[in-house]
XYZ file of C-alpha atoms in Angstrom:
81
model
C 9.545 14.465 -0.086
C 7.995 13.091 -3.274
C 6.063 9.883 -3.473
C 7.820 7.034 -5.232
C 6.745 4.564 -7.896
C 8.435 1.282 -8.764
C 8.177 0.777 -12.516
C 8.896 -2.566 -14.164
C 9.082 -2.917 -17.937
C 8.034 -6.460 -18.812
C 9.416 -8.542 -21.689
C 6.211 -7.977 -23.680
C 6.562 -4.191 -23.299
C 3.799 -3.831 -20.724
C 4.371 -1.871 -17.522
C 3.844 -2.830 -13.871
C 3.496 -0.012 -11.334
C 3.826 -0.187 -7.566
C 2.781 3.091 -5.912
C 4.468 3.817 -2.562
C 2.489 7.055 -2.094
C 0.315 7.586 0.953
C -2.430 7.410 -0.061
C -1.574 5.952 -3.473
C -2.659 7.979 -6.514
C -4.451 4.918 -8.007
C -4.479 1.273 -7.030
C -1.267 0.474 -5.163
C -0.353 -2.270 -7.671
C -1.196 -2.129 -11.376
C 0.145 -4.844 -13.672
C 0.291 -5.431 -17.393
C -0.502 -1.869 -18.454
C 0.026 -1.029 -22.095
C 2.488 1.839 -22.524
C -0.342 3.985 -23.934
C -2.213 3.538 -20.625
C 0.697 4.877 -18.565
C 1.010 8.612 -17.876
C 3.401 10.268 -20.360
C 5.618 11.636 -17.568
C 6.296 8.055 -16.380
C 7.409 6.937 -19.837
C 9.515 10.113 -20.235
C 11.182 9.526 -16.866
C 12.159 5.923 -17.541
C 13.409 6.934 -20.998
C 15.746 9.459 -19.359
C 16.853 6.996 -16.668
C 17.693 4.312 -19.239
C 20.885 6.177 -20.135
C 21.952 6.530 -16.478
C 24.161 4.017 -14.716
C 22.366 1.597 -12.406
C 21.816 3.000 -8.918
C 22.884 6.551 -9.874
C 20.277 8.858 -8.362
C 19.168 11.425 -10.939
C 17.928 14.458 -9.027
C 14.221 15.009 -9.507
C 13.718 11.754 -11.421
C 14.810 8.695 -9.450
C 17.151 5.826 -10.266
C 17.455 2.692 -12.341
C 17.983 -0.692 -10.683
C 18.344 -2.485 -14.017
C 17.256 -2.012 -17.612
C 13.769 -3.147 -16.616
C 13.266 -1.839 -13.047
C 13.139 1.836 -12.004
C 12.232 3.777 -8.875
C 10.911 7.171 -9.892
C 9.659 10.247 -8.095
C 5.991 11.009 -8.642
C 5.935 14.023 -10.972
C 2.223 13.903 -11.788
C 0.835 17.381 -12.234
C 4.247 18.912 -13.057
C 4.269 18.476 -16.819
C 2.017 18.487 -19.843
C -0.008 15.380 -19.037
């Protein structure tokens, strides 16, 4: 089972991350990150989930709660980071 991240896109475009991994990859809670500071795979994942319907689980990615809140599977180390 993959670890899970809760990703929130704030009104100012910054990102909040809540890492449910055990142990977490970084600090459990990181707030106000600029998009450039966030791993590319996270931004790619939420971009793909934006076109999904809310609460539809996309295999290997996660799901969207709303246009600003996503639960994604930790894919660090899988892609070209």
